[in-house]
């Protein structure tokens, strides 16, 4: 009997053969992928894992660190040489040389969550408010409250593609301040999780900055998804590039987890004024004495200004961004219908879905899934918000789908064997029927099956459930 690992290996070989040949017709070989996949367990769209393996220069630097001076404890502020490297990168790549940074303007952390936790503890006092967007990254919303502070939400609207306007930001701050509370900080995720929105227009950032400057708000600028923008020519920049007067009240976070494929090693950097960095250092030392040397070396190898590293970084990010954009098109085509995607991807999507599912089923599924629609098409990152509101109140297997629990547990997880992240985990405003689906779904058996076939098989399962729904019990 084949093990799951061997099944996954065979599927991988078959899938690679398909990609190489660019087949656009049914084949027994490729249909075997579907047959084999159906014998496996859940496909998990709820993960936040990136598509790529580790950025090669960072992998080499991190591995090499294990053989160099491992007997010495690193300092809590970080290795000076590495801080010099990252500060030079920030000076040239982030601030375009307009602001000269030194090692005292940066400090490493064990991932952005670690840094955010330390920042919240250090800067937010009891009763003060951290303003976050909703939807947003749910974990950060309660981290802000660890020291007794409060988290309030700036509700994003579908009518504006879940982007906030500077006027809305101002109104939210003034409303909270007028209630007797005081907004101390604003979590500005750019690119945004989970919508994939990108704030890259200079005029827009200047207006946002003007509001935050006037209201004396600490800006926690989470740029963890920087580098995943679909349009690499419109990559995000720190708000301080356009509003230099905000530097002393801004803390910018960069990460290796998302764009650089190193989520497992937990490495990030904070950039701010010397005073703010010293405050963060003091708080970090209360939870961990220092960031491990391999993580620091990986940071330096990624955020370096060396010509060869810069070229490798551009090529690496561009390749991954193109793949994320294609996967977005693939999922939109299967959920909303192939006519809703860019012309340049249509034939490729049709070919790939047909090769896995066969001609008849691909024609059906590429017309869309009944009652399901994409909530917003992202401009970055690797998530697709999807609305299942059309399934609310319908019947499946004799049971009415009344709650999100019914949808996510009974229908999607148990019947379709598909796992998603519920809207409540993302603070989705007034609509838990929106779920987050990753562009990099994984099989829980860890069989190594190619992720794009996971997308196709997973959405096929959702499509088949949609066909079985009814408006009432059959008698």
XYZ file of N, CA and C in Angstrom, residues 58-295:
714
model
N 20.037 34.668 2.183
C 19.715 34.610 3.610
C 19.902 33.204 4.153
N 19.526 32.205 3.354
C 19.700 30.817 3.785
C 21.172 30.498 4.017
N 22.012 30.941 3.106
C 23.451 30.689 3.239
C 24.024 31.406 4.452
N 23.626 32.649 4.633
C 24.157 33.426 5.754
C 23.711 32.851 7.092
N 22.446 32.443 7.172
C 21.948 31.874 8.415
C 22.621 30.562 8.758
N 22.817 29.711 7.734
C 23.479 28.425 7.963
C 24.933 28.619 8.375
N 25.595 29.556 7.731
C 27.001 29.807 8.037
C 27.174 30.300 9.475
N 26.167 30.973 9.992
C 26.271 31.528 11.342
C 26.404 30.452 12.410
N 25.911 29.249 12.110
C 26.007 28.171 13.089
C 27.451 27.718 13.311
N 28.329 28.059 12.397
C 29.716 27.614 12.496
C 30.657 28.731 12.940
N 30.104 29.902 13.244
C 30.946 31.044 13.587
C 30.604 31.572 14.978
N 31.467 31.368 15.905
C 31.371 31.990 17.224
C 30.019 31.769 17.902
N 29.560 30.544 17.939
C 28.274 30.263 18.577
C 28.360 30.259 20.102
N 29.538 30.389 20.669
C 29.682 30.374 22.129
C 29.415 31.740 22.760
N 29.318 32.783 21.916
C 29.162 34.137 22.459
C 27.711 34.605 22.386
N 27.225 35.187 23.467
C 25.880 35.748 23.476
C 25.842 37.044 22.660
N 24.886 37.178 21.758
C 24.744 38.472 21.064
C 24.131 39.497 22.007
N 24.364 40.756 21.727
C 23.814 41.817 22.561
C 22.332 42.025 22.263
N 21.625 42.527 23.240
C 20.182 42.703 23.073
C 19.853 43.715 21.994
N 20.732 44.657 21.740
C 20.472 45.660 20.710
C 20.727 45.118 19.311
N 21.372 43.937 19.221
C 21.724 43.363 17.929
C 23.196 43.554 17.626
N 23.684 42.809 16.654
C 25.080 42.897 16.240
C 25.281 44.206 15.486
N 26.277 44.979 15.888
C 26.487 46.305 15.297
C 26.702 46.235 13.788
N 27.481 45.280 13.338
C 27.742 45.145 11.895
C 26.441 44.933 11.131
N 25.567 44.136 11.684
C 24.300 43.841 11.016
C 23.375 45.050 11.067
N 23.376 45.746 12.160
C 22.566 46.964 12.257
C 23.069 48.020 11.282
N 24.381 48.075 11.088
C 24.941 48.992 10.087
C 24.427 48.646 8.696
N 24.431 47.341 8.374
C 23.983 46.890 7.053
C 22.525 47.255 6.813
N 21.679 46.955 7.783
C 20.246 47.221 7.628
C 19.970 48.723 7.579
N 20.694 49.502 8.353
C 20.480 50.957 8.327
C 20.878 51.546 6.975
N 21.923 50.990 6.353
C 22.310 51.440 5.011
C 21.232 51.087 3.990
N 20.662 49.885 4.113
C 19.559 49.483 3.230
C 18.379 50.442 3.391
N 18.007 50.721 4.634
C 16.872 51.611 4.879
C 17.137 53.001 4.316
N 18.357 53.479 4.486
C 18.715 54.802 3.971
C 18.551 54.869 2.463
N 19.068 53.873 1.761
C 19.088 53.906 0.297
C 17.791 53.407 -0.332
N 17.276 52.271 0.155
C 16.144 51.629 -0.509
C 14.789 52.137 -0.021
N 14.683 52.456 1.249
C 13.404 52.898 1.796
C 13.241 54.411 1.750
N 14.297 55.129 2.108
C 14.205 56.584 2.184
C 14.907 57.284 1.023
N 15.351 56.499 0.043
C 15.959 57.065 -1.171
C 17.067 58.070 -0.869
N 17.780 57.849 0.226
C 18.879 58.730 0.597
C 18.464 60.033 1.244
N 17.157 60.255 1.383
C 16.680 61.524 1.942
C 16.882 61.608 3.447
N 16.992 60.460 4.105
C 17.251 60.440 5.543
C 18.391 59.464 5.806
N 19.438 59.919 6.438
C 20.602 59.095 6.731
C 20.404 58.427 8.090
N 20.337 57.100 8.081
C 20.134 56.346 9.311
C 21.442 55.723 9.780
N 21.504 55.441 11.064
C 22.660 54.766 11.645
C 22.195 53.491 12.330
N 23.153 52.755 12.874
C 22.817 51.526 13.577
C 21.862 51.778 14.744
N 21.890 52.980 15.293
C 21.041 53.294 16.442
C 19.584 53.529 16.058
N 19.299 53.480 14.752
C 17.918 53.630 14.277
C 17.248 52.296 13.987
N 17.935 51.181 14.230
C 17.358 49.871 13.930
C 17.605 48.915 15.089
N 16.697 47.942 15.217
C 16.873 46.879 16.202
C 16.152 45.633 15.705
N 16.782 44.455 15.807
C 16.137 43.227 15.342
C 15.177 42.666 16.385
N 14.229 41.871 15.907
C 13.298 41.183 16.797
C 13.004 39.797 16.267
N 12.374 38.983 17.100
C 12.045 37.615 16.698
C 10.670 37.642 16.030
N 10.614 38.185 14.835
C 9.368 38.329 14.100
C 8.656 39.631 14.439
N 7.751 40.051 13.558
C 7.034 41.306 13.795
C 6.085 41.207 14.989
N 5.558 40.008 15.255
C 4.668 39.863 16.409
C 5.421 40.162 17.698
N 6.640 39.658 17.798
C 7.485 39.939 18.965
C 7.748 41.435 19.095
N 8.088 42.069 17.990
C 8.343 43.507 18.027
C 7.075 44.286 18.372
N 5.961 43.909 17.758
C 4.708 44.625 18.020
C 4.305 44.492 19.487
N 4.457 43.299 20.034
C 4.139 43.082 21.447
C 4.976 44.013 22.326
N 6.265 44.094 22.027
C 7.164 44.934 22.820
C 6.832 46.414 22.657
N 6.480 46.813 21.432
C 6.108 48.212 21.180
C 4.832 48.570 21.942
N 3.845 47.671 21.894
C 2.592 47.927 22.600
C 2.827 48.057 24.103
N 3.650 47.177 24.640
C 3.940 47.225 26.078
C 4.697 48.502 26.460
N 5.569 48.946 25.570
C 6.431 50.081 25.895
C 5.750 51.433 25.707
N 4.869 51.539 24.719
C 4.344 52.858 24.346
C 2.880 53.083 24.721
N 2.124 52.017 24.955
C 0.702 52.174 25.248
C 0.455 52.053 26.747
N -0.100 53.078 27.329
C -0.420 53.066 28.753
C -1.852 52.594 28.972
N -2.148 52.257 30.198
C -3.476 51.761 30.534
C -4.540 52.786 30.148
N -5.551 52.303 29.424
C -6.653 53.160 29.018
C -6.465 53.848 27.687
N -5.227 53.920 27.191
C -4.982 54.538 25.891
C -5.430 53.599 24.774
N -5.642 54.170 23.598
C -6.238 53.426 22.485
C -5.231 53.217 21.366
N -5.192 51.984 20.873
C -4.502 51.689 19.618
C -5.576 51.487 18.556
N -5.540 52.291 17.529
C -6.523 52.213 16.450
C -6.011 51.261 15.378
N -6.843 50.288 15.014
C -6.484 49.324 13.974
C -7.595 49.299 12.933
N -7.298 48.769 11.767
C -8.322 48.640 10.736
C -9.081 47.334 10.914
N -10.338 47.342 10.512
C -11.160 46.138 10.502
C -11.839 46.053 9.143
N -11.504 45.018 8.337
C -10.689 43.863 8.704
C -9.229 44.215 8.941
N -8.555 43.272 9.592
C -7.143 43.444 9.876
C -6.559 42.153 10.399
N -5.397 42.264 11.029
C -4.719 41.095 11.574
C -5.185 40.909 13.009
N -6.035 39.918 13.234
C -6.716 39.765 14.507
C -5.812 39.633 15.709
N -4.686 38.950 15.560
C -3.786 38.732 16.694
C -3.303 40.055 17.274
N -2.978 41.001 16.391
C -2.469 42.283 16.873
C -3.520 43.050 17.670
N -4.789 42.809 17.382
C -5.840 43.569 18.056
C -5.863 43.289 19.548
N -5.587 42.053 19.948
C -5.595 41.789 21.384
C -4.218 41.939 22.019
N -3.148 41.863 21.213
C -1.813 42.140 21.755
C -1.752 43.569 22.283
N -2.435 44.484 21.583
C -2.432 45.893 22.001
C -2.972 46.066 23.412
N -3.800 45.129 23.862
C -4.471 45.272 25.143
C -3.739 44.588 26.293
N -2.575 43.999 26.006
C -1.848 43.252 27.028
C -1.488 44.106 28.238
N -1.144 45.352 28.024
C -0.741 46.212 29.138
C -1.855 47.076 29.683
N -3.094 46.771 29.304
C -4.225 47.543 29.795
C -4.736 48.584 28.827
N -4.113 48.694 27.656
C -4.609 49.620 26.633
C -5.860 49.040 25.974
N -6.488 49.823 25.117
C -7.704 49.398 24.419
C -7.452 49.380 22.915
N -8.165 48.518 22.223
C -8.103 48.471 20.769
C -9.442 48.910 20.198
N -9.418 49.907 19.318
C -10.610 50.346 18.608
C -10.387 50.120 17.116
N -11.489 49.951 16.395
C -11.395 49.611 14.974
C -11.851 50.749 14.076
N -11.092 50.959 13.023
C -11.493 51.830 11.920
C -12.120 50.920 10.874
N -13.437 50.986 10.746
C -14.147 50.061 9.870
C -13.922 50.415 8.406
N -13.441 49.451 7.657
C -13.223 49.636 6.226
C -14.483 49.244 5.466
N -14.750 49.940 4.374
C -16.003 49.761 3.649
C -15.776 49.096 2.296
N -16.687 48.191 1.976
C -16.609 47.533 0.675
C -16.782 48.542 -0.454
N -17.578 49.572 -0.224
C -17.830 50.575 -1.262
C -16.559 51.304 -1.677
N -15.553 51.280 -0.817
C -14.265 51.903 -1.145
C -13.169 50.843 -1.252
N -13.581 49.646 -1.625
C -12.649 48.513 -1.779
C -11.834 48.280 -0.507
N -12.439 48.498 0.628
C -11.806 48.265 1.930
C -10.521 49.069 2.108
N -10.509 50.252 1.545
C -9.431 51.218 1.776
C -9.992 52.338 2.654
N -9.201 52.831 3.581
C -9.676 53.949 4.389
C -9.232 55.264 3.765
N -10.074 56.265 3.916
C -9.765 57.608 3.452
C -9.171 58.412 4.606
N -8.304 59.364 4.321
C -7.769 60.215 5.394
C -8.867 60.888 6.209
N -9.956 61.276 5.549
C -11.064 61.909 6.277
C -11.708 60.927 7.255
N -11.799 59.656 6.867
C -12.365 58.639 7.759
C -11.445 58.394 8.950
N -10.143 58.414 8.689
C -9.177 58.255 9.774
C -9.318 59.394 10.782
N -9.433 60.603 10.277
C -9.585 61.768 11.156
C -10.862 61.660 11.993
N -11.957 61.306 11.345
C -13.231 61.208 12.052
C -13.183 60.144 13.141
N -12.537 59.008 12.848
C -12.449 57.932 13.837
C -11.657 58.381 15.061
N -10.536 59.067 14.821
C -9.707 59.551 15.930
C -10.473 60.567 16.769
N -11.144 61.500 16.099
C -11.865 62.549 16.823
C -13.049 61.978 17.603
N -13.703 60.975 17.043
C -14.835 60.358 17.746
C -14.365 59.655 19.018
N -13.252 58.932 18.919
C -12.723 58.230 20.096
C -12.245 59.227 21.141
N -11.488 60.231 20.695
C -10.996 61.242 21.635
C -12.147 61.996 22.299
N -13.217 62.196 21.544
C -14.370 62.900 22.096
C -15.152 62.088 23.106
N -14.927 60.780 23.135
C -15.640 59.914 24.076
C -14.945 59.820 25.431
N -13.819 60.498 25.560
C -13.086 60.444 26.822
C -11.843 59.583 26.762
N -11.695 58.825 25.689
C -10.483 58.031 25.477
C -9.457 58.869 24.719
N -8.255 58.326 24.581
C -7.196 59.015 23.851
C -6.519 58.034 22.905
N -6.579 58.331 21.600
C -5.889 57.494 20.621
C -4.394 57.789 20.706
N -3.630 56.777 21.069
C -2.182 56.941 21.210
C -1.440 56.447 19.977
N -1.951 55.356 19.355
C -1.211 54.734 18.249
C -2.163 54.275 17.159
N -1.628 54.184 15.961
C -2.370 53.672 14.805
C -1.524 52.599 14.136
N -2.102 51.404 13.995
C -1.426 50.310 13.295
C -1.718 50.448 11.807
N -0.702 50.799 11.053
C -0.828 51.039 9.614
C -0.142 49.896 8.874
N -0.944 48.932 8.418
C -0.403 47.790 7.678
C -0.350 48.130 6.192
N 0.823 48.121 5.636
C 0.997 48.493 4.232
C 2.146 47.692 3.614
N 1.821 46.734 2.717
C 0.521 46.276 2.239
C -0.368 45.720 3.372
N -1.657 45.710 3.091
C -2.635 45.396 4.115
C -2.967 43.907 4.144
N -3.064 43.389 5.344
C -3.523 42.018 5.591
C -4.889 42.115 6.257
N -5.957 41.520 5.694
C -5.947 40.498 4.649
C -6.406 40.972 3.268
N -6.678 42.260 3.088
C -7.281 42.696 1.823
C -6.289 42.744 0.673
N -4.996 42.849 0.979
C -3.993 42.982 -0.073
C -3.924 44.372 -0.668
N -4.599 45.338 -0.047
C -4.529 46.710 -0.546
C -3.137 47.295 -0.340
N -2.748 48.171 -1.263
C -1.436 48.808 -1.231
C -1.624 50.322 -1.220
N -0.969 50.980 -0.277
C -0.984 52.442 -0.214
C 0.370 52.928 -0.711
N 0.436 53.280 -1.993
C 1.719 53.669 -2.587
C 1.696 55.059 -3.216
N 0.506 55.675 -3.308
C 0.415 57.007 -3.906
C 0.927 58.066 -2.943
N 1.804 58.914 -3.433
C 2.411 59.938 -2.589
C 1.365 60.869 -1.989
N 0.409 61.323 -2.811
C -0.581 62.274 -2.303
C -1.436 61.658 -1.197
N -1.756 60.391 -1.350
C -2.575 59.707 -0.352
C -1.815 59.564 0.970
N -0.550 59.170 0.890
C 0.252 59.008 2.099
C 0.491 60.346 2.798
N 0.656 61.397 2.026
C 0.839 62.725 2.628
C -0.406 63.134 3.410
N -1.586 62.864 2.854
C -2.824 63.217 3.547
C -3.004 62.388 4.818
N -2.680 61.096 4.734
C -2.748 60.248 5.933
C -1.772 60.764 6.989
N -0.559 61.071 6.536
C 0.455 61.574 7.450
C 0.064 62.882 8.106
N -0.611 63.739 7.355
C -1.023 65.039 7.901
C -1.986 64.854 9.078
N -2.907 63.904 8.922
C -3.859 63.632 10.008
C -3.129 63.120 11.249
N -2.230 62.168 11.055
C -1.539 61.552 12.187
C -0.583 62.524 12.869
N 0.008 63.419 12.091
C 0.880 64.441 12.671
C 0.067 65.419 13.516
N -1.041 65.859 12.968
C -1.886 66.830 13.670
C -2.425 66.263 14.980
N -2.748 64.961 14.972
C -3.351 64.333 16.146
C -2.312 63.723 17.092
N -1.025 63.859 16.748
C 0.072 63.366 17.598
C -0.053 61.859 17.859
N -0.245 61.111 16.788
C -0.446 59.667 16.881
C 0.858 58.932 16.583
N 1.199 57.956 17.427
C 2.323 57.075 17.139
C 1.920 56.136 16.008
N 2.718 56.078 14.949
C 2.416 55.224 13.799
C 3.243 53.946 13.907
N 2.555 52.820 14.043
C 3.224 51.520 13.994
C 3.012 51.005 12.579
N 4.026 51.159 11.763
C 3.926 50.900 10.320
C 4.410 49.475 10.031
N 3.455 48.579 9.878
C 3.770 47.166 9.639
C 3.892 46.926 8.138
N 5.133 46.768 7.668
C 5.395 46.542 6.246
C 5.859 45.108 5.999
N 5.297 44.167 6.780
C 5.710 42.765 6.680
C 5.479 42.190 5.287
N 4.450 42.702 4.574
C 4.138 42.173 3.245
C 4.806 42.962 2.121
N 5.686 43.885 2.474
C 6.429 44.605 1.445
C 7.222 43.611 0.603
N 7.119 43.747 -0.710
C 7.771 42.812 -1.617
C 6.807 41.839 -2.262
N 5.566 41.779 -1.752
C 4.565 40.904 -2.362
C 3.618 41.666 -3.288
N 3.872 42.954 -3.511
C 3.012 43.746 -4.397
C 3.028 43.146 -5.801
N 1.855 43.004 -6.406
C 1.775 42.446 -7.758
C 2.504 43.335 -8.753
N 2.356 44.630 -8.601
C 3.056 45.585 -9.453
C 4.323 46.020 -8.732
N 5.426 45.376 -9.065
C 6.675 45.669 -8.364
C 7.185 47.079 -8.667
N 6.635 47.696 -9.703
C 6.997 49.074 -10.003
C 6.300 50.078 -9.104
N 5.304 49.607 -8.337
C 4.565 50.467 -7.411
C 4.694 49.935 -5.991
N 5.907 49.581 -5.609
C 6.120 49.020 -4.283
C 5.917 50.084 -3.209
N 5.571 49.623 -2.015
C 5.294 50.552 -0.928
C 6.592 51.154 -0.395
N 6.448 52.322 0.184
C 7.553 53.021 0.833
C 7.074 53.482 2.211
N 8.001 53.699 3.147
C 7.586 54.203 4.462
C 6.887 55.551 4.333
N 5.917 55.772 5.168
C 5.181 57.031 5.124
C 6.109 58.214 5.384
N 7.204 57.973 6.117
C 8.145 59.065 6.429
C 8.933 59.537 5.215
N 8.948 58.755 4.145
C 9.611 59.224 2.935
C 8.909 60.467 2.408
N 7.579 60.479 2.500
C 6.787 61.598 1.997
C 6.433 62.592 3.102
N 6.529 62.141 4.344
C 6.238 63.010 5.489
C 7.407 62.917 6.464
N 8.545 63.510 6.123
C 9.743 63.358 6.965
C 9.556 63.856 8.391
N 8.626 64.761 8.583
C 8.389 65.293 9.928
C 7.781 64.245 10.864
N 7.345 63.093 10.299
C 6.731 62.036 11.103
C 7.738 61.029 11.647
N 8.999 61.166 11.299
C 9.968 60.113 11.623
C 10.016 59.807 13.119
N 10.007 60.831 13.949
C 10.130 60.615 15.391
C 8.898 59.957 16.003
N 7.773 59.955 15.272
C 6.568 59.317 15.810
C 6.146 58.100 14.981
N 7.105 57.531 14.252
C 6.826 56.354 13.429
C 7.810 55.237 13.748
N 7.281 54.021 13.873
C 8.105 52.819 14.019
C 7.751 51.900 12.860
N 8.713 51.662 11.982
C 8.493 50.852 10.782
C 9.022 49.442 11.008
N 8.205 48.443 10.673
C 8.573 47.043 10.864
C 8.751 46.351 9.518
N 9.876 45.675 9.349
C 10.150 44.844 8.179
C 10.331 43.406 8.641
N 9.989 42.461 7.772
C 10.025 41.052 8.157
C 10.621 40.189 7.056
N 11.176 39.048 7.463
C 11.635 38.049 6.492
C 10.571 36.985 6.243
N 9.480 37.004 7.006
C 8.528 35.898 6.979
C 7.768 35.772 5.676
N 7.311 36.880 5.123
C 6.349 36.827 4.034
C 7.010 36.832 2.659
N 7.543 37.974 2.258
C 8.087 38.088 0.902
C 9.328 37.236 0.696
N 10.038 36.923 1.781
C 11.325 36.238 1.633
C 11.282 34.772 2.055
N 10.098 34.245 2.329
C 9.936 32.815 2.548
C 10.612 32.268 3.785
N 10.710 33.075 4.847
C 11.402 32.616 6.050
C 10.513 32.729 7.284
N 9.252 32.342 7.141
C 8.323 32.428 8.267
C 8.780 31.576 9.446
N 9.474 30.496 9.169
C 9.853 29.566 10.234
C 10.945 30.095 11.149
N 11.783 31.007 10.666
C 12.925 31.400 11.496
C 12.632 32.606 12.378
N 11.527 33.326 12.155
C 11.112 34.448 12.988
C 12.177 35.520 13.059
N 12.205 36.390 12.096
C 13.191 37.467 12.047
C 12.559 38.726 11.476
N 12.748 39.842 12.170
C 12.196 41.123 11.722
C 13.086 42.240 12.246
N 12.799 43.443 11.791
C 13.599 44.607 12.181
C 12.662 45.787 12.420
N 12.984 46.609 13.393
C 12.251 47.851 13.638
C 13.154 49.025 13.307
N 12.580 50.042 12.665
C 13.314 51.243 12.264
C 12.595 52.455 12.836
N 13.329 53.307 13.540
C 12.704 54.496 14.117
C 13.791 55.447 14.620
N 13.367 56.443 15.378
C 14.312 57.383 15.977
C 15.158 56.664 17.019
N 16.309 57.240 17.342
C 17.183 56.629 18.342
C 16.468 56.491 19.684
N 15.687 57.483 20.044
C 14.964 57.431 21.319
C 13.967 56.281 21.338
N 13.192 56.128 20.252
C 12.214 55.043 20.193
C 12.890 53.680 20.200
N 13.988 53.549 19.472
C 14.697 52.270 19.423
C 15.234 51.902 20.805
N 15.704 52.877 21.554
C 16.199 52.603 22.906
C 15.064 52.116 23.807
N 13.892 52.702 23.657
C 12.729 52.273 24.439
C 12.355 50.841 24.079
N 12.355 50.533 22.777
C 12.034 49.176 22.330
C 13.069 48.187 22.855
N 14.339 48.555 22.805
C 15.413 47.682 23.294
C 15.199 47.324 24.759
N 14.848 48.311 25.556
C 14.615 48.067 26.980
C 13.473 47.083 27.185
N 12.408 47.238 26.396
C 11.258 46.341 26.526
C 11.584 44.946 26.011
N 12.305 44.853 24.888
C 12.682 43.551 24.343
C 13.487 42.740 25.348
N 14.363 43.403 26.070
C 15.237 42.696 27.008
C 14.466 42.065 28.161
N 13.218 42.458 28.335
C 12.396 41.861 29.386
C 11.831 40.507 28.975
N 11.771 40.259 27.661
C 11.187 39.008 27.176
C 12.222 38.050 26.606
N 13.294 38.584 26.033
C 14.356 37.746 25.483
C 15.634 38.575 25.498
N 16.751 37.935 25.864
C 17.965 38.738 26.017
C 18.534 39.206 24.691
N 18.278 38.438 23.611
C 18.816 38.835 22.304
C 18.183 37.997 21.211
N 18.285 38.485 19.975
C 17.818 37.736 18.805
C 18.938 36.794 18.366
N 18.632 35.514 18.109
C 19.677 34.560 17.713
C 20.483 35.043 16.510
N 21.765 34.704 16.518
C 22.672 35.173 15.470
C 22.245 34.724 14.071
N 21.801 33.467 13.847
C 21.387 33.092 12.482
C 20.296 33.996 11.919
N 19.324 34.385 12.762
C 18.283 35.300 12.303
C 18.868 36.659 11.929
